[in-house]
XYZ file of N, CA and C in Angstrom:
525
model
N 98.939 83.998 119.899
C 99.767 83.836 121.067
C 101.247 83.731 120.658
N 101.544 82.966 119.587
C 102.934 82.809 119.174
C 103.507 84.100 118.601
N 102.676 84.850 117.886
C 103.150 86.137 117.374
C 103.494 87.060 118.546
N 102.672 87.069 119.565
C 102.956 87.892 120.737
C 104.259 87.462 121.411
N 104.498 86.170 121.490
C 105.763 85.680 122.064
C 106.957 86.147 121.235
N 106.808 86.091 119.919
C 107.883 86.529 119.031
C 108.149 88.024 119.212
N 107.088 88.809 119.295
C 107.231 90.257 119.494
C 107.906 90.535 120.838
N 107.504 89.834 121.876
C 108.129 90.000 123.194
C 109.611 89.669 123.127
N 109.960 88.595 122.433
C 111.366 88.224 122.263
C 112.131 89.349 121.552
N 111.574 89.858 120.454
C 112.247 90.935 119.713
C 112.432 92.182 120.584
N 111.427 92.500 121.371
C 111.545 93.657 122.269
C 112.630 93.415 123.316
N 112.648 92.231 123.906
C 113.659 91.910 124.918
C 115.074 91.944 124.358
N 115.222 91.630 123.091
C 116.535 91.632 122.440
C 116.897 93.010 121.871
N 115.987 93.980 121.991
C 116.233 95.317 121.455
C 116.130 95.393 119.937
N 115.374 94.465 119.340
C 115.274 94.392 117.883
C 113.930 94.860 117.324
N 112.968 95.107 118.184
C 111.611 95.404 117.731
C 111.562 96.644 116.837
N 112.310 97.687 117.168
C 112.265 98.918 116.380
C 112.934 98.781 115.014
N 113.677 97.704 114.795
C 114.310 97.498 113.489
C 113.712 96.285 112.775
N 112.484 95.927 113.152
C 111.815 94.761 112.579
C 110.529 95.175 111.891
N 110.268 94.573 110.745
C 108.983 94.709 110.060
C 108.478 93.304 109.776
N 107.297 92.998 110.253
C 106.669 91.706 110.008
C 105.515 91.949 109.055
N 105.582 91.331 107.884
C 104.527 91.496 106.882
C 103.751 90.195 106.765
N 102.448 90.280 106.962
C 101.554 89.153 106.738
C 100.789 89.480 105.467
N 100.757 88.537 104.558
C 100.056 88.784 103.299
C 99.256 87.559 102.903
N 98.113 87.807 102.303
C 97.363 86.689 101.747
C 97.909 86.439 100.346
N 97.890 85.194 99.919
C 98.419 84.914 98.588
C 97.387 85.180 97.501
N 96.151 85.324 97.866
C 95.103 85.674 96.915
C 93.885 86.163 97.677
N 93.031 86.872 96.999
C 91.799 87.330 97.610
C 90.723 86.253 97.505
N 89.581 86.566 97.995
C 88.429 85.672 97.911
C 87.253 86.449 97.352
N 86.398 85.733 96.620
C 85.194 86.372 96.096
C 84.250 86.682 97.254
N 83.441 87.710 97.076
C 82.481 88.082 98.114
C 81.234 87.214 98.065
N 80.902 86.719 96.886
C 79.710 85.890 96.723
C 80.072 84.419 96.875
N 79.185 83.620 97.442
C 79.468 82.188 97.565
C 79.377 81.480 96.212
N 80.121 80.381 96.087
C 80.014 79.566 94.878
C 78.885 78.545 95.077
N 78.724 77.648 94.109
C 77.607 76.693 94.178
C 77.726 75.725 95.359
N 78.936 75.544 95.889
C 79.123 74.664 97.035
C 79.012 75.390 98.369
N 78.697 76.681 98.331
C 78.542 77.447 99.557
C 79.836 78.075 100.061
N 80.949 77.820 99.367
C 82.228 78.425 99.752
C 82.519 79.652 98.901
N 83.737 80.071 98.912
C 84.132 81.203 98.084
C 85.245 80.778 97.132
N 85.323 81.469 96.022
C 86.349 81.184 95.023
C 87.512 82.143 95.184
N 88.625 81.779 94.549
C 89.761 82.698 94.538
C 89.327 84.003 93.896
N 89.750 85.075 94.502
C 89.476 86.392 93.953
C 90.751 86.973 93.379
N 90.763 88.249 93.259
C 91.918 88.933 92.691
C 92.359 89.974 93.704
N 93.561 89.910 94.155
C 94.039 90.834 95.174
C 94.040 90.159 96.526
N 94.491 90.861 97.496
C 94.555 90.287 98.823
C 94.644 91.382 99.859
N 95.070 91.006 101.034
C 95.218 91.985 102.102
C 96.554 91.768 102.778
N 97.034 92.800 103.441
C 98.345 92.771 104.075
C 98.223 93.332 105.485
N 99.116 92.885 106.339
C 99.149 93.309 107.723
C 100.617 93.552 108.043
N 100.953 94.743 108.501
C 102.338 95.101 108.776
C 102.474 95.460 110.249
N 103.450 94.841 110.923
C 103.699 95.124 112.332
C 105.182 95.373 112.525
N 105.511 96.182 113.503
C 106.898 96.462 113.833
C 106.962 97.661 114.752
N 108.091 97.821 115.415
C 108.242 98.897 116.381
C 108.145 100.285 115.792
N 108.519 100.448 114.534
C 108.477 101.766 113.899
C 107.390 101.891 112.848
N 106.454 100.922 112.805
C 105.363 100.987 111.842
C 104.468 102.173 112.180
N 104.151 102.954 111.171
C 103.248 104.098 111.292
C 101.837 103.540 111.170
N 101.343 102.958 112.230
C 100.142 102.140 112.175
C 98.842 102.810 112.536
N 97.887 101.956 112.877
C 96.533 102.331 113.260
C 95.784 103.016 112.128
N 96.038 102.547 110.901
C 95.330 103.099 109.751
C 95.244 102.049 108.660
N 94.341 102.251 107.748
C 94.178 101.386 106.587
C 94.609 102.181 105.372
N 95.510 101.604 104.578
C 95.972 102.249 103.354
C 95.335 101.563 102.162
N 95.242 102.265 101.063
C 94.633 101.710 99.866
C 93.217 102.224 99.719
N 92.522 101.701 98.726
C 91.152 102.145 98.438
C 90.167 101.015 98.702
N 89.165 101.298 99.506
C 88.093 100.344 99.726
C 87.064 100.528 98.621
N 86.658 99.451 97.934
C 85.691 99.623 96.843
C 84.324 100.061 97.370
N 83.900 101.209 96.912
C 82.592 101.714 97.309
C 81.916 102.307 96.072
N 80.757 101.840 95.725
C 79.937 100.877 96.450
C 80.482 99.459 96.284
N 80.228 98.649 97.274
C 80.671 97.263 97.278
C 79.608 96.431 96.552
N 79.524 96.692 95.246
C 78.455 96.086 94.448
C 78.841 96.096 92.969
N 78.006 95.502 92.124
C 78.296 95.490 90.682
C 78.377 96.890 90.052
N 77.920 97.920 90.748
C 77.988 99.272 90.213
C 79.409 99.841 90.250
N 80.288 99.239 91.038
C 81.667 99.735 91.134
C 82.399 99.444 89.821
N 83.182 100.390 89.299
C 83.873 100.173 88.015
C 84.901 99.038 88.039
N 85.372 98.625 89.209
C 86.350 97.540 89.283
C 85.712 96.168 89.538
N 84.382 96.117 89.580
C 83.668 94.856 89.767
C 83.813 94.046 88.488
N 84.239 92.774 88.618
C 84.371 91.935 87.421
C 83.431 90.731 87.470
N 82.500 90.736 88.413
C 81.506 89.673 88.482
C 81.767 88.697 89.615
N 80.675 88.045 90.043
C 80.717 87.020 91.084
C 81.444 87.476 92.344
N 81.296 88.744 92.700
C 81.882 89.249 93.941
C 83.373 89.470 93.885
N 83.925 89.677 92.690
C 85.363 89.905 92.540
C 85.615 91.320 92.023
N 86.681 91.922 92.536
C 87.073 93.276 92.147
C 88.508 93.275 91.627
N 88.792 94.126 90.658
C 90.173 94.357 90.244
C 90.816 95.206 91.338
N 91.947 94.789 91.877
C 92.560 95.555 92.971
C 93.101 96.901 92.507
N 93.153 97.847 93.413
C 93.696 99.180 93.117
C 95.069 99.390 93.731
N 95.449 98.530 94.657
C 96.746 98.661 95.322
C 97.589 97.440 94.993
N 98.707 97.617 94.305
C 99.520 96.471 93.917
C 100.363 95.937 95.070
N 100.751 94.688 94.945
C 101.665 94.042 95.887
C 102.929 94.862 96.011
N 103.385 95.431 94.913
C 104.610 96.238 94.898
C 104.506 97.462 95.808
N 103.292 97.945 96.079
C 103.112 99.150 96.905
C 103.691 98.953 98.291
N 103.399 97.811 98.898
C 103.880 97.533 100.247
C 105.397 97.373 100.235
N 105.909 96.602 99.275
C 107.355 96.362 99.218
C 108.129 97.624 98.877
N 107.535 98.544 98.118
C 108.195 99.817 97.822
C 108.483 100.571 99.117
N 107.488 100.668 99.997
C 107.671 101.361 101.272
C 108.637 100.641 102.200
N 108.570 99.317 102.234
C 109.488 98.552 103.082
C 110.919 98.707 102.578
N 111.114 98.631 101.262
C 112.461 98.779 100.697
C 113.040 100.148 101.028
N 112.221 101.197 100.957
C 112.708 102.534 101.315
C 113.087 102.591 102.788
N 112.284 101.974 103.652
C 112.604 101.954 105.083
C 113.920 101.232 105.326
N 114.205 100.228 104.509
C 115.455 99.492 104.632
C 116.645 100.251 104.051
N 116.376 101.423 103.448
C 117.462 102.258 102.971
C 117.678 102.270 101.468
N 116.837 101.619 100.710
C 116.963 101.654 99.251
C 116.452 103.024 98.809
N 117.356 103.864 98.300
C 116.945 105.244 98.056
C 117.012 105.697 96.603
N 117.387 104.845 95.678
C 117.407 105.293 94.286
C 116.298 104.607 93.500
N 115.717 105.349 92.571
C 114.669 104.774 91.734
C 115.188 103.601 90.923
N 116.440 103.663 90.443
C 117.010 102.549 89.681
C 117.054 101.282 90.533
N 117.482 101.399 91.789
C 117.533 100.232 92.670
C 116.133 99.717 92.979
N 115.201 100.621 93.253
C 113.827 100.199 93.527
C 113.219 99.513 92.307
N 113.505 100.054 91.105
C 112.992 99.434 89.882
C 113.590 98.052 89.664
N 114.835 97.858 90.082
C 115.469 96.562 89.889
C 114.885 95.515 90.829
N 114.660 95.887 92.106
C 114.128 94.894 93.045
C 112.616 94.717 92.909
N 111.937 95.719 92.332
C 110.488 95.643 92.085
C 110.250 95.935 90.604
N 110.494 94.966 89.721
C 110.462 95.239 88.280
C 109.118 95.711 87.737
N 108.021 95.478 88.440
C 106.717 95.959 87.967
C 106.320 97.290 88.581
N 107.166 97.859 89.388
C 106.891 99.085 90.128
C 106.460 100.241 89.225
N 107.094 100.383 88.099
C 106.798 101.503 87.192
C 105.389 101.432 86.611
N 104.773 100.277 86.658
C 103.446 100.110 86.062
C 102.325 100.687 86.920
N 102.642 101.079 88.179
C 101.591 101.475 89.094
C 101.592 102.954 89.464
N 102.566 103.718 88.987
C 102.578 105.155 89.225
C 102.424 105.527 90.681
N 101.455 106.355 90.976
C 101.306 106.909 92.324
C 100.588 105.971 93.295
N 100.252 104.746 92.890
C 99.582 103.812 93.796
C 100.559 103.039 94.666
N 101.778 103.561 94.835
C 102.781 102.908 95.667
C 102.885 103.638 96.997
N 103.155 102.891 98.053
C 103.403 103.504 99.349
C 104.878 103.842 99.437
N 105.195 104.952 100.099
C 106.603 105.258 100.337
C 106.927 104.901 101.789
N 108.200 105.009 102.130
C 108.625 104.628 103.471
C 107.892 105.362 104.567
N 107.563 106.642 104.342
C 106.882 107.426 105.374
C 105.411 107.062 105.512
N 104.825 106.466 104.468
C 103.450 105.975 104.598
C 103.376 104.815 105.587
N 104.447 104.018 105.629
C 104.425 102.792 106.421
C 105.164 102.879 107.750
N 106.189 103.750 107.832
C 107.044 103.775 109.017
C 107.209 105.188 109.564
N 107.308 105.286 110.881
C 107.453 106.579 111.545
C 108.842 107.171 111.352
N 109.820 106.348 111.004
C 111.199 106.837 110.935
C 111.897 106.471 109.634
N 111.182 106.410 108.524
C 111.802 105.995 107.267
C 112.954 106.925 106.910
N 114.147 106.373 106.623
C 115.306 107.218 106.346
C 115.284 107.886 104.984
N 114.514 107.362 104.050
C 114.515 107.925 102.692
C 113.096 108.152 102.223
N 112.980 109.035 101.302
C 111.708 109.225 100.605
C 112.029 109.383 99.145
N 111.497 108.492 98.340
C 111.669 108.561 96.902
C 110.291 108.727 96.305
N 110.093 109.764 95.497
C 108.764 109.920 94.911
C 108.405 108.727 94.039
N 107.125 108.435 93.967
C 106.660 107.345 93.112
C 106.973 107.691 91.665
N 107.179 106.682 90.826
C 107.468 106.955 89.424
C 106.315 107.689 88.765
N 106.642 108.465 87.735
C 105.644 109.284 87.049
C 104.648 108.447 86.276
N 105.028 107.329 85.777
C 104.106 106.507 85.008
C 104.808 105.303 84.425
N 104.102 104.550 83.582
C 104.688 103.336 83.029
C 105.881 103.626 82.124
N 106.791 102.699 82.105
C 107.914 102.746 81.177
C 107.887 101.458 80.367
N 108.546 101.430 79.206
C 108.495 100.229 78.378
C 108.982 98.977 79.106
N 110.073 99.077 79.849
C 110.543 97.943 80.629
C 111.483 98.450 81.699
N 111.480 97.810 82.863
C 112.395 98.241 83.921
C 113.841 98.011 83.502
N 114.719 98.837 84.031
C 116.138 98.655 83.746
C 116.717 97.673 84.746
N 117.744 96.978 84.331
C 118.353 95.960 85.176
C 119.771 96.400 85.504
N 119.978 96.900 86.718
C 121.289 97.374 87.150
C 121.719 96.666 88.428
N 121.972 95.352 88.347
C 122.390 94.678 89.571
C 123.794 95.098 89.976
N 124.076 94.963 91.242
C 125.416 95.236 91.736
C 126.356 94.179 91.176
N 127.514 94.594 90.610
C 128.427 93.586 90.068
C 128.958 92.666 91.166
N 129.205 91.433 90.795
C 129.757 90.458 91.723
C 131.227 90.815 91.959
N 131.645 90.909 93.217
C 133.040 91.252 93.460
C 133.963 90.129 93.004
N 135.140 90.505 92.533
C 136.121 89.495 92.136
C 137.167 89.391 93.235
N 137.542 88.183 93.529
C 138.541 87.924 94.560
C 139.733 87.287 93.873
N 140.919 87.883 94.003
C 142.078 87.306 93.323
C 142.386 85.914 93.854
N 142.826 85.055 92.935
C 143.207 83.697 93.311
C 144.547 83.724 94.026
N 144.778 82.780 94.942
C 146.092 82.720 95.584
C 147.162 82.406 94.539
N 148.344 82.971 94.738
C 149.419 82.776 93.767
C 150.206 81.513 94.023
N 150.136 80.977 95.206
C 150.873 79.742 95.507
C 150.137 78.964 96.576
N 150.327 77.673 96.571
C 149.713 76.820 97.585
C 150.672 76.650 98.743
N 150.167 76.592 99.955
C 151.061 76.364 101.085
C 151.673 74.965 100.998
N 152.904 74.856 101.428
C 153.592 73.558 101.383
C 153.595 72.871 102.728
N 153.287 73.588 103.795
C 153.236 72.976 105.122
C 151.937 73.365 105.790
N 151.627 72.696 106.875
C 150.419 73.016 107.617
C 150.628 74.150 108.601
N 151.889 74.520 108.871
C 152.125 75.582 109.840
C 152.522 76.857 109.104
N 152.082 78.013 109.618
C 152.420 79.272 108.948
C 153.910 79.560 109.058
N 154.452 80.189 108.037
C 155.861 80.583 108.042
C 155.966 82.048 107.691
N 157.000 82.681 108.161
C 157.244 84.081 107.869
C 158.623 84.190 107.248
N 158.682 84.778 106.085
C 159.978 84.933 105.404
C 160.239 86.410 105.217
N 161.414 86.843 105.568
C 161.808 88.232 105.342
C 162.707 88.373 104.132
N 163.025 87.253 103.492
C 163.870 87.280 102.296
C 162.981 87.256 101.074
N 163.192 88.214 100.158
C 162.364 88.208 98.951
C 162.708 86.988 98.086
N 161.707 86.471 97.383
C 161.992 85.315 96.527
C 162.950 85.682 95.395
N 163.738 84.703 94.958
C 164.660 84.944 93.825
C 164.116 84.225 92.620
N 164.304 84.837 91.475
C 163.845 84.178 90.256
C 164.943 83.264 89.769
N 164.612 82.176 89.187
C 165.571 81.161 88.858
C 165.831 81.099 87.462
């Protein structure tokens, strides 16, 4: 109910088409119960993306089939090694936000290069993504770090002597 209220608010404010809401689990759960009848932490998770320009009504990623110990990614006790990295979702969102260079994407997603073609691009996630950057070809030894330099602001040359502004048309004289 609260999510619907938030969406209604965004639509009323004209912001829905420029909004992406990402819901993510912080970890997966095992498929098999533990000795207490509950489930243990698994590996991987699930994500839910909503927004006015989301290219939705589909499931992205690979569903493990067969959903059993015969699957090559089964690691026991109902746990699977994930095939879609967390970086995949953020890669597509970053592109939708206008990040269009591989160097910038590598800087904000330092593990991105490790996943090759298992990343989503902006067009996978959004109907109107402004950029498309191909997924990296493969792993690299380490991501490059190219942050934007911090701008420098010159220090004031003199402190004001009064609280009220003054205007002088006479150039200062050196003494």
